[in-house]
Tab-separated table of C-alpha atoms in Angstrom:
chain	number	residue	atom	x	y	z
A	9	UNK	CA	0.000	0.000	0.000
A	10	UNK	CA	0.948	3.245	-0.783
A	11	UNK	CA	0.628	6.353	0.825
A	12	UNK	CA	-0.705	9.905	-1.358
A	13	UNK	CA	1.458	12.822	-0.614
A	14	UNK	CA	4.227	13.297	1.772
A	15	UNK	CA	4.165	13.557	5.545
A	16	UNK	CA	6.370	16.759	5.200
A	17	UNK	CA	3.761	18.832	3.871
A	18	UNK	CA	1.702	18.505	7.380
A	19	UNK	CA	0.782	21.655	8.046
A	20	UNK	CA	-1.787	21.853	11.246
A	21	UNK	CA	-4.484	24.210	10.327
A	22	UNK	CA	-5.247	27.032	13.251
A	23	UNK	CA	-7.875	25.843	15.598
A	24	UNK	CA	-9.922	29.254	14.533
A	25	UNK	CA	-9.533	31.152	11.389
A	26	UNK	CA	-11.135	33.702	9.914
A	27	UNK	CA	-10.372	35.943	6.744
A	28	UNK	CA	-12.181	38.928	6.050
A	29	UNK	CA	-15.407	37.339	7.864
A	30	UNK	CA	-18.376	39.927	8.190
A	31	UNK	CA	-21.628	39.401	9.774
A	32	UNK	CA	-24.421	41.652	8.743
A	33	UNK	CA	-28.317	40.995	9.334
A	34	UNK	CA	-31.035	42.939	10.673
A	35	UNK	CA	-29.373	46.001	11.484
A	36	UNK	CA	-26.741	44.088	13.793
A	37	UNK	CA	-22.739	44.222	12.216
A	38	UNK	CA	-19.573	42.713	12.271
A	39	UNK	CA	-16.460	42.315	11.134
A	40	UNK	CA	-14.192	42.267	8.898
A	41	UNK	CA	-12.275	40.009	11.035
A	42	UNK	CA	-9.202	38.439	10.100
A	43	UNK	CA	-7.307	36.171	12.827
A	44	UNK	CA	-5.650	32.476	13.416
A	45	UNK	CA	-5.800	31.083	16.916
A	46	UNK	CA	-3.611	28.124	17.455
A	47	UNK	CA	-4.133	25.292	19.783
A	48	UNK	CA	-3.297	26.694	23.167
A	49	UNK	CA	-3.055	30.073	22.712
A	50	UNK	CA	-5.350	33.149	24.325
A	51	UNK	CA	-7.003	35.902	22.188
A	52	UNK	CA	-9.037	38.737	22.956
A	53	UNK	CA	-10.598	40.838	20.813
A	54	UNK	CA	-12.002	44.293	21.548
A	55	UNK	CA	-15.241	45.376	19.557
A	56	UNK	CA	-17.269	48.804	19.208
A	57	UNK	CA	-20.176	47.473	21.100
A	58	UNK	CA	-21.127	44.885	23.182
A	59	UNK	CA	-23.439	43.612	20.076
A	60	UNK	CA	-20.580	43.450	17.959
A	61	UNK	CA	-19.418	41.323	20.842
A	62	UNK	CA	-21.861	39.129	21.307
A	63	UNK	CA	-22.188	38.646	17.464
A	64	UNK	CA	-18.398	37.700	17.004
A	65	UNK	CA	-18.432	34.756	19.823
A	66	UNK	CA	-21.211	33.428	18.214
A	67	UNK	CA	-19.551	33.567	14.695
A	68	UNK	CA	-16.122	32.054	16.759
A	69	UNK	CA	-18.768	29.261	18.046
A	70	UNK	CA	-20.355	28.178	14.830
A	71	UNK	CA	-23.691	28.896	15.754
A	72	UNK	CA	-24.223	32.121	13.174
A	73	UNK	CA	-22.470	31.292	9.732
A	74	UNK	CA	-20.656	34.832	8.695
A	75	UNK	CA	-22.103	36.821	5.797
A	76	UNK	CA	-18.997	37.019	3.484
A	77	UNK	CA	-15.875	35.970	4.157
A	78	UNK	CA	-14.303	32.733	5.931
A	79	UNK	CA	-14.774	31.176	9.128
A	80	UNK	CA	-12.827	27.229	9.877
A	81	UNK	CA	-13.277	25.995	12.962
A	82	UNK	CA	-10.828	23.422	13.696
A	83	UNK	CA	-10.590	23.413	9.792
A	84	UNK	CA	-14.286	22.423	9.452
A	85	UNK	CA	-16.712	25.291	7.889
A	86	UNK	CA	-19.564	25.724	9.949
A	87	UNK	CA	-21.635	26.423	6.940
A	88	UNK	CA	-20.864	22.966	6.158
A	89	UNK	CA	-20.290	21.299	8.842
A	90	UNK	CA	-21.507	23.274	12.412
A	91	UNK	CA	-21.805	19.814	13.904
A	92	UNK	CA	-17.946	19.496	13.833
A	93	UNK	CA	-17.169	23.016	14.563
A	94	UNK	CA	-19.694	22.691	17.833
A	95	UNK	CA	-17.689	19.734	18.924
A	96	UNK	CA	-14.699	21.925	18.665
A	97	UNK	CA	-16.235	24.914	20.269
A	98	UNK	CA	-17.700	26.153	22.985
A	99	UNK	CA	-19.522	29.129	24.297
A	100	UNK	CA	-19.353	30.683	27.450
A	101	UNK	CA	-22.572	33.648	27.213
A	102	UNK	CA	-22.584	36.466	28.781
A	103	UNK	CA	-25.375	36.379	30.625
A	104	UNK	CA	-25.229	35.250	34.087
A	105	UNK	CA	-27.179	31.710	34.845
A	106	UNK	CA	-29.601	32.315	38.033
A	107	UNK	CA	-30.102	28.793	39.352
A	108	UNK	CA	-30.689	27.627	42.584
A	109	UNK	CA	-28.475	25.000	44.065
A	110	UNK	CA	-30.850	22.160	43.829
A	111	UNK	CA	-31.010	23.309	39.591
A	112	UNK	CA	-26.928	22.635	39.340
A	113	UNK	CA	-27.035	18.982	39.109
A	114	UNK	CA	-30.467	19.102	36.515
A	115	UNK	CA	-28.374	21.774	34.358
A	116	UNK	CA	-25.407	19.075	34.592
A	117	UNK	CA	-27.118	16.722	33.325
A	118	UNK	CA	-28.548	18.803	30.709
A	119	UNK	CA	-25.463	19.702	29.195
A	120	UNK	CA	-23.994	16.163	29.375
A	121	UNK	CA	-27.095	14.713	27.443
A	122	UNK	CA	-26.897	17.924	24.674
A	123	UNK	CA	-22.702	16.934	24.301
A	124	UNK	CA	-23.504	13.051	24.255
A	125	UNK	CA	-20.927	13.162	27.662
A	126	UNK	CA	-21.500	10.359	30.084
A	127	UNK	CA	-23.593	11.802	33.346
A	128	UNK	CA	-21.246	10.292	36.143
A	129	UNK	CA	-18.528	11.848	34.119
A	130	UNK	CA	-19.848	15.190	33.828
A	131	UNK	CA	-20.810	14.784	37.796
A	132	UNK	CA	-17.251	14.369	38.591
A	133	UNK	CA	-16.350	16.999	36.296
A	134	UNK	CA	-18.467	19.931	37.143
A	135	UNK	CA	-17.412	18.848	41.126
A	136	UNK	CA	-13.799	18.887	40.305
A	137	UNK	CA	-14.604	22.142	38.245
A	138	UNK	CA	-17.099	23.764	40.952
A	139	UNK	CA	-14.149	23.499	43.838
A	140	UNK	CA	-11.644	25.191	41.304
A	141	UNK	CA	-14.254	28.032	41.087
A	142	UNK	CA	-14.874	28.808	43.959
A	143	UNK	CA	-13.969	32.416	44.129
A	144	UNK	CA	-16.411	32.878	41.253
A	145	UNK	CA	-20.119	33.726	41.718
A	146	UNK	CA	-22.355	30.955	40.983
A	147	UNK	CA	-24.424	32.314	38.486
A	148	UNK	CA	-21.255	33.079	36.093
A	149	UNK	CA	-19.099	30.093	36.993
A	150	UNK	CA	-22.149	27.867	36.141
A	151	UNK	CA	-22.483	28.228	32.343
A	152	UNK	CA	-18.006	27.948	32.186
A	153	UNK	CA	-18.320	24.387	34.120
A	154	UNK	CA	-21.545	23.409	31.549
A	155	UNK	CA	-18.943	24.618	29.010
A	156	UNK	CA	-16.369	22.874	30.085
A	157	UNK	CA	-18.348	19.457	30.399
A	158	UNK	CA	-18.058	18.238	26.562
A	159	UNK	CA	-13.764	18.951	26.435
A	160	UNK	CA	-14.039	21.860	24.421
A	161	UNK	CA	-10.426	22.505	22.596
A	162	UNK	CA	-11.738	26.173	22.128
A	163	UNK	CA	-13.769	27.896	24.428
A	164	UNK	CA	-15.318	30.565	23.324
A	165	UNK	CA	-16.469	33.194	26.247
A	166	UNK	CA	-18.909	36.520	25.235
A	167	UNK	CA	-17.721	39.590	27.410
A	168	UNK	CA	-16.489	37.459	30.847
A	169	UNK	CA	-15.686	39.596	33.613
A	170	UNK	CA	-11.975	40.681	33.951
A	171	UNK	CA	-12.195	40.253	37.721
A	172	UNK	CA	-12.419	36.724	37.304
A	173	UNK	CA	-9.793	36.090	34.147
A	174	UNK	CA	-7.317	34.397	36.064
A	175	UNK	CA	-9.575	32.427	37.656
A	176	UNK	CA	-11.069	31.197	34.178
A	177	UNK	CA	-7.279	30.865	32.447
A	178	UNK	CA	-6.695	28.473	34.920
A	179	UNK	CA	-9.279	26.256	34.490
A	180	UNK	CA	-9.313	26.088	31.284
A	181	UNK	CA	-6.358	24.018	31.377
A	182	UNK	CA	-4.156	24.636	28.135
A	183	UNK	CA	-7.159	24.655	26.208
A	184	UNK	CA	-7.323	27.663	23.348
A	185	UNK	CA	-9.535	30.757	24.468
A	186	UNK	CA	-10.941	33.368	22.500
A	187	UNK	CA	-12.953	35.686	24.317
A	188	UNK	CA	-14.698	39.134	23.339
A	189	UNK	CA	-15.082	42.362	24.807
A	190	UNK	CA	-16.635	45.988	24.911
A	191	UNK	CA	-13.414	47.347	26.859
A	192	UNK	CA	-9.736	47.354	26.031
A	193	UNK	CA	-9.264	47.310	30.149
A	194	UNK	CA	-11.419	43.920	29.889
A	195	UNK	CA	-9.221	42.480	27.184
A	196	UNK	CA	-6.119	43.290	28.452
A	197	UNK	CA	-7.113	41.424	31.415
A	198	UNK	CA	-7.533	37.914	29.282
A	199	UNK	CA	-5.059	38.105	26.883
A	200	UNK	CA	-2.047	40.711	27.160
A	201	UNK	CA	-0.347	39.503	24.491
A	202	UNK	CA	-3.246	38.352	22.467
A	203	UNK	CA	-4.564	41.859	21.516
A	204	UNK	CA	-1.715	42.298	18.943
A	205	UNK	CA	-1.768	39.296	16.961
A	206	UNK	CA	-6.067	40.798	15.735
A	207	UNK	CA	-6.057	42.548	12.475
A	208	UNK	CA	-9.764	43.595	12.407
A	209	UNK	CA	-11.774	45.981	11.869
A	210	UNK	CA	-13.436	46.195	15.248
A	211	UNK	CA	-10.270	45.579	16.972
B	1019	UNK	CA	-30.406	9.439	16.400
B	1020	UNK	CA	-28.427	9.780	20.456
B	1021	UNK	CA	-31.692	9.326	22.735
B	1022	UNK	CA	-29.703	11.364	24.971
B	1023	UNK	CA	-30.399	14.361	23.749
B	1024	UNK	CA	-33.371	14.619	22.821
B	1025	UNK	CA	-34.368	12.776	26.501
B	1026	UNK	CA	-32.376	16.107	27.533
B	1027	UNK	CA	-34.169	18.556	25.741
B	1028	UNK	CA	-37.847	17.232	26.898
B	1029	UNK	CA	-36.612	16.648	30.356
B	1030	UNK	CA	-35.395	20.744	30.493
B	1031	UNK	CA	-37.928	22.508	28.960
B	1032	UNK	CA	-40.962	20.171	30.548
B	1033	UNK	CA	-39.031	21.458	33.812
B	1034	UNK	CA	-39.619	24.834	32.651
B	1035	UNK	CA	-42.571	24.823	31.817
B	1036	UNK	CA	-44.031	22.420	34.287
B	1037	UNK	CA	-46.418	24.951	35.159
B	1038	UNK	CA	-47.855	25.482	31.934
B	1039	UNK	CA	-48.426	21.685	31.280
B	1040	UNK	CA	-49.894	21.019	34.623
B	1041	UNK	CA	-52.707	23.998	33.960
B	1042	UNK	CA	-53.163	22.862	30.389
B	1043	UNK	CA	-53.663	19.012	32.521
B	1044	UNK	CA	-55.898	20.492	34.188
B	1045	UNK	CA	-58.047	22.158	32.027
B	1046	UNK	CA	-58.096	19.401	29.611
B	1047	UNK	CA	-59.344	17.228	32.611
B	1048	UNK	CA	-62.249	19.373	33.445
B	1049	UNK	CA	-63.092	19.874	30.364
B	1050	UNK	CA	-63.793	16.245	30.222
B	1051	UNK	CA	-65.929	16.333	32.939
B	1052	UNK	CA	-68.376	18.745	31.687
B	1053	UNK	CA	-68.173	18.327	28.063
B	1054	UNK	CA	-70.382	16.001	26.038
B	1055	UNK	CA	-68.650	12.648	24.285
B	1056	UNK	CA	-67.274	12.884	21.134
B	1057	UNK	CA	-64.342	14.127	19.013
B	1058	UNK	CA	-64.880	17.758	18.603
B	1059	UNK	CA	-64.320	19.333	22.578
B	1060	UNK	CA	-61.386	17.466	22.883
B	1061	UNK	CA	-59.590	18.020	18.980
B	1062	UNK	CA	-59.907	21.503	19.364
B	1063	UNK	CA	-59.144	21.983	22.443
B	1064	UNK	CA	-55.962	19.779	22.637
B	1065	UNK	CA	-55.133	20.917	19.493
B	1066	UNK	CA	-55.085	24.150	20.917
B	1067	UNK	CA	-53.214	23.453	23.758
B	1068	UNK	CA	-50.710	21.858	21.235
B	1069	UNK	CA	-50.254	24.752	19.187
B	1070	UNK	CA	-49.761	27.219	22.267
B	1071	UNK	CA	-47.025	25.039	23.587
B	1072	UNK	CA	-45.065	25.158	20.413
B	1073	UNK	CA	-45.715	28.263	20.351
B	1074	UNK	CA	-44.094	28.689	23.840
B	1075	UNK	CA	-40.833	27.131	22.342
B	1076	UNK	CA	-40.214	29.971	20.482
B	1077	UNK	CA	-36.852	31.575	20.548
B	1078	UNK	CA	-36.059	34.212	23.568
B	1079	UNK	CA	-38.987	32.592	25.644
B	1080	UNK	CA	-35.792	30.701	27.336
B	1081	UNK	CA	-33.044	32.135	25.769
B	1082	UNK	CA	-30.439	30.097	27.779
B	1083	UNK	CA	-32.237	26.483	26.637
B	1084	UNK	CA	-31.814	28.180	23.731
B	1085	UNK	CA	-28.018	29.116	23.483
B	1086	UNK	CA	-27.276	25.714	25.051
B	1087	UNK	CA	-29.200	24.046	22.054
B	1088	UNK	CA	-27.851	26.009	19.217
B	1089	UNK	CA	-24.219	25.832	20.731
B	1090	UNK	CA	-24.726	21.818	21.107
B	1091	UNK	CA	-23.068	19.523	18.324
B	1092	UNK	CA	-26.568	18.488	16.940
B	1093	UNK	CA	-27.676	17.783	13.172
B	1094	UNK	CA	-30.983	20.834	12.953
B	1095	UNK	CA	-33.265	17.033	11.856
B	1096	UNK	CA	-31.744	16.134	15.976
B	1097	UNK	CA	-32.997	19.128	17.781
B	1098	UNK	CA	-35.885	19.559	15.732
B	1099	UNK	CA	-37.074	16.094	16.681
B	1100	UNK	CA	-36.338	16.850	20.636
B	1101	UNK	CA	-37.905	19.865	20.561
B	1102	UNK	CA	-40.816	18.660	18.764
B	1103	UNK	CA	-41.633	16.097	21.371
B	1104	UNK	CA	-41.773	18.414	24.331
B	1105	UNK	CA	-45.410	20.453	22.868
B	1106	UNK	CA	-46.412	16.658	21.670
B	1107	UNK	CA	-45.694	15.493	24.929
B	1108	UNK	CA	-47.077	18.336	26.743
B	1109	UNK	CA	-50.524	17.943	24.274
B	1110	UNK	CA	-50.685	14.245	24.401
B	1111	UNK	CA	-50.733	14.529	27.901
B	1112	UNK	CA	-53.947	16.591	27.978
B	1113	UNK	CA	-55.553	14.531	25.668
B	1114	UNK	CA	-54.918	11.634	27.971
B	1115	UNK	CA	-56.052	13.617	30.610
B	1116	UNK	CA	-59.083	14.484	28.914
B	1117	UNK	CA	-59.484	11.192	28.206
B	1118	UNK	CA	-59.503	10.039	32.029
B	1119	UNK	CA	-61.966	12.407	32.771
B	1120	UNK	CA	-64.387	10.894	29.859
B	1121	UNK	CA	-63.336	7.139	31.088
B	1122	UNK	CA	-64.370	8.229	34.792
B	1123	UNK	CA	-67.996	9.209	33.215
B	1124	UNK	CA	-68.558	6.127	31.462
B	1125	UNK	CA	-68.159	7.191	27.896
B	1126	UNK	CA	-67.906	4.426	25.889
B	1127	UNK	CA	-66.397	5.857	22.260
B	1128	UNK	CA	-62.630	7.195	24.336
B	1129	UNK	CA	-60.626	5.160	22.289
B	1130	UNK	CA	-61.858	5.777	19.090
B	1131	UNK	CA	-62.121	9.558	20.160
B	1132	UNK	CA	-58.919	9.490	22.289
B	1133	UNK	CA	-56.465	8.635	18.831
B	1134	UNK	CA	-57.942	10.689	16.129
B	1135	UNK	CA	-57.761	13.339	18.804
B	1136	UNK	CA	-54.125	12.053	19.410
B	1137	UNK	CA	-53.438	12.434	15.771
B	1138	UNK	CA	-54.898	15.933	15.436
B	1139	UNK	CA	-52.952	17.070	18.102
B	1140	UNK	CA	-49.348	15.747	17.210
B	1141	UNK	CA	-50.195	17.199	13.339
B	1142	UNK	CA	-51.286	20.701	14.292
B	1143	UNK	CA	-48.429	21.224	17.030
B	1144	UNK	CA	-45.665	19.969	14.577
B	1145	UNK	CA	-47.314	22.400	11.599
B	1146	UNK	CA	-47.358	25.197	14.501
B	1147	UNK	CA	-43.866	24.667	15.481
B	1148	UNK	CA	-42.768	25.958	12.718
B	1149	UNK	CA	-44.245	29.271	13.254
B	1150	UNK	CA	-41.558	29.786	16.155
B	1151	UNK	CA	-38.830	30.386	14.146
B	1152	UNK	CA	-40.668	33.009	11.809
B	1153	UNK	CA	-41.827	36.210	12.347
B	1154	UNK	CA	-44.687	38.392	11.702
B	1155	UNK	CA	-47.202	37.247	8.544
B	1156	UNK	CA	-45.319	33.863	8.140
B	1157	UNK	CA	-45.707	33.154	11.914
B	1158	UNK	CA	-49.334	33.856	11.759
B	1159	UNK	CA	-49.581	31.987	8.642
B	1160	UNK	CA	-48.241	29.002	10.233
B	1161	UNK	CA	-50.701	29.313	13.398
B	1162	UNK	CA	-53.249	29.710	11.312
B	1163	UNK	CA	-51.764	26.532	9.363
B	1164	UNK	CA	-52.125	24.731	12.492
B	1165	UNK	CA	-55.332	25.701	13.025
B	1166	UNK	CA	-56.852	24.625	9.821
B	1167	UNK	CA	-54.888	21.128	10.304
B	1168	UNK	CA	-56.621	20.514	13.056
B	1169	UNK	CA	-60.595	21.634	10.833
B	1170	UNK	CA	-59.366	19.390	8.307
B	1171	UNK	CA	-58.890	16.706	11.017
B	1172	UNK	CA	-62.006	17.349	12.112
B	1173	UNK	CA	-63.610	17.360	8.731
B	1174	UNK	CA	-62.560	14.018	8.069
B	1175	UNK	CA	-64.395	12.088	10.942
B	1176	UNK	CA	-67.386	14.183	11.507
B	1177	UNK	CA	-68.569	14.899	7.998
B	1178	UNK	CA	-66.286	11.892	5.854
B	1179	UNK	CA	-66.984	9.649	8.660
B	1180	UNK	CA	-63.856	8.283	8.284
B	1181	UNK	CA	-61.450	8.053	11.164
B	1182	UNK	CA	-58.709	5.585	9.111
B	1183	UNK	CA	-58.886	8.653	6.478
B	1184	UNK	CA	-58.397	11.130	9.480
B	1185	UNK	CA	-55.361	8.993	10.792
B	1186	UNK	CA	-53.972	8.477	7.144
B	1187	UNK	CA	-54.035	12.877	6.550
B	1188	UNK	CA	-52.690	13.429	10.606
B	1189	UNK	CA	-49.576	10.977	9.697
B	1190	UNK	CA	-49.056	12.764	6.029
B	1191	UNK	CA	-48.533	16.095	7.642
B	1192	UNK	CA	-47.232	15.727	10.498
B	1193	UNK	CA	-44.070	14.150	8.776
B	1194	UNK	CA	-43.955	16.534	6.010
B	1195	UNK	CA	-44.294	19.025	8.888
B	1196	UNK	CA	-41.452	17.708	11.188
B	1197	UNK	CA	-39.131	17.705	8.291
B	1198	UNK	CA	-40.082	21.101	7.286
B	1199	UNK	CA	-39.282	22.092	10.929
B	1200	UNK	CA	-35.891	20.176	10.924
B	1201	UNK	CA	-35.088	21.960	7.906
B	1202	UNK	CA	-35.677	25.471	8.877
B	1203	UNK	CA	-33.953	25.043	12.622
B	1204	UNK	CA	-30.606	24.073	10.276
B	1205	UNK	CA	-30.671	27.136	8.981
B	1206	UNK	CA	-31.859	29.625	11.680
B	1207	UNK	CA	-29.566	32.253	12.266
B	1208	UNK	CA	-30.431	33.357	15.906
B	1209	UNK	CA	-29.819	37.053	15.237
């Protein structure tokens, strides 16, 4: 048996990449954003608004497809194939989750059945996960650890507060983050370095 | 098709909307009580129960269900089935209910009445969820849709006197209907 092409050409694709992707629909705008996120590596992007925000995460997450332009998520095109790039990614809202304590273990369960994870596992995870958050209040630490639950390589997080960034860094465990902001202050705070590597429009 | 997600789905917004479901119970249980036998109380009003609880999965009505949903690795055919079965549920459940109430009064024609009523009701709430992910005339279209799914229904055993034909039309749309729904939840944009 022979083998097609040669194992020197491997390149690994970025685990996001966009190129000149906009986002435009019912008055709400975005974009052009160009940008490669590698495996392990933090990014935070400052927009004009907190819409743009919001609409950017979203496009990082696979759940809107962009208007023009490109958008691979772990190399998959969520125009094609949002399954994959769902699997890949995950999103962190912004919007805190009110639940009472006796709701935690329902939501658990929840997100294990949406992400096909075993429930015992995600039990053990969102414990091991709830202890390392426990400087965080409940009702934004909540939607991180139902994040968290289906091993995410990307996690994707909508305007998170900076008071909690290291906090978050840290339990995301190596794993690439891209999060989005209406504040420079708030994206300093989540990626210092990560600001510079954006060449966007709404950077 | 996982089982685990759409057992998910129903299990969270049921939870939700426990309230809802219990009340619609209710009424459909009373209703039994006081109504007369035969098919046309309990179509219509099931039906109707049906097509308000599609209605109430709508978009924004739970907007974190919601984000979890569209964020989860699921084919739109997947998530339209799960979300599909939580109005049927909910409906089906009245109907049963309203059933009860008819078996507890010693009406003899339930279960002929009990699954073209069943049939109505899963055909007009899968033609009405597809109204939730539209907007203005479309949505009201689609209601109205519903609605006249459920006439039709209707139309078939009381005039036709034909409750195989009834079944036969219930089963056609609601499948045409279901796909229809899968399709458009595919390609909803949430913004």
């Amino acid at each position: 048996m022979e083998l097609a092409g040669t194992a020197e050409c491997y390149c690994p694709m970025p685990l996001l990449r966009m190129r000149d992707a906009t986002f435009a629909r019912n008055a709400v705008s975005a974009g052009p954003l160009t940008l490669d996120l590698e495996r392990g590596e933090r990014m935070a992007l400052h927009c004009e608004s907190a819409k743009e925000a919001c609409v950017v995460a979203l496009l990082a997450t696979g759940i809107v497809k962009a208007t023009t332009g490109c958008v691979l998520i772990n190399d998959y095109d969520p125009r094609v194939q949002s399954v994959h790039c769902k699997r890949a990614a995950a999103l962190v809202p912004h919007e805190p989750l009110a639940l009472e304590e006796s709701e935690f273990a329902r939501y658990i369960a929840y997100r294990a059945a949406l992400w096909n994870v075993e429930p015992s596992r995600a039990r053990a995870c969102a414990r091991r996960l709830r202890a390392r958050l426990a400087g965080m209040h409940e009702a934004l630490a909540y939607p991180l650890i139902g994040a968290l639950i289906g091993t995410p390589q990307l996690v994707v997080l909508d305007r998170p507060q900076p008071v909690y960034a290291r906090l978050i860094v840290d339990v995301l465990e190596g794993r690439a983050l891209f999060s989005t902001h209406a504040d420079a202050a708030a994206a300093r705070a989540f990626a210092p370095g990560g600001l510079a590597r954006v060449r966007a429009a709404g950077a | 098709m996982r089982s685990r997600a759409p057992a998910g789905v129903v299990q969270a917004r049921l939870y939700v909307q426990r309230r809802v479901v219990f009340c619609a119970c209710a009424a459909a249980f009373v209703a039994g009580l006081v109504e007369p036998s035969g098919p046309a109380a309990p179509l219509f009003l099931c039906s109707l129960l049906g097509i308000a609880m599609a209605l109430a999965q709508s978009p924004g009505l739970h907007p974190h269900l919601d984000r979890c949903e569209q964020g989860a690795p699921l084919f739109g055919r997947e998530l339209a089935r799960a979300k599909a079965l939580v109005p049927c549920v909910a409906a089906v459940s009245a109907g049963l209910c309203f059933a009860g109430a008819q078996l507890a009064r010693g009406v003899s024609t339930v279960p002929v009445t009990l699954s073209v009523t069943l049939a109505a009701v899963v055909a007009s709430t899968l033609v009405a969820l597809s109204a939730t992910t539209r907007r203005g005339l479309a949505r009201t279209l689609y209601v109205l849709l519903a609605a006249c799914t459920s006439a039709g229904a209707y139309a078939l055993v009381a005039a036709a006197r034909s409750p195989a034909a009834e079944l036969a039309f219930c089963a056609f749309v609601a499948f045409f209907a279901l796909r229809q729904y899968g399709e458009t939840l595919a390609r909803y944009d949430p913004i």
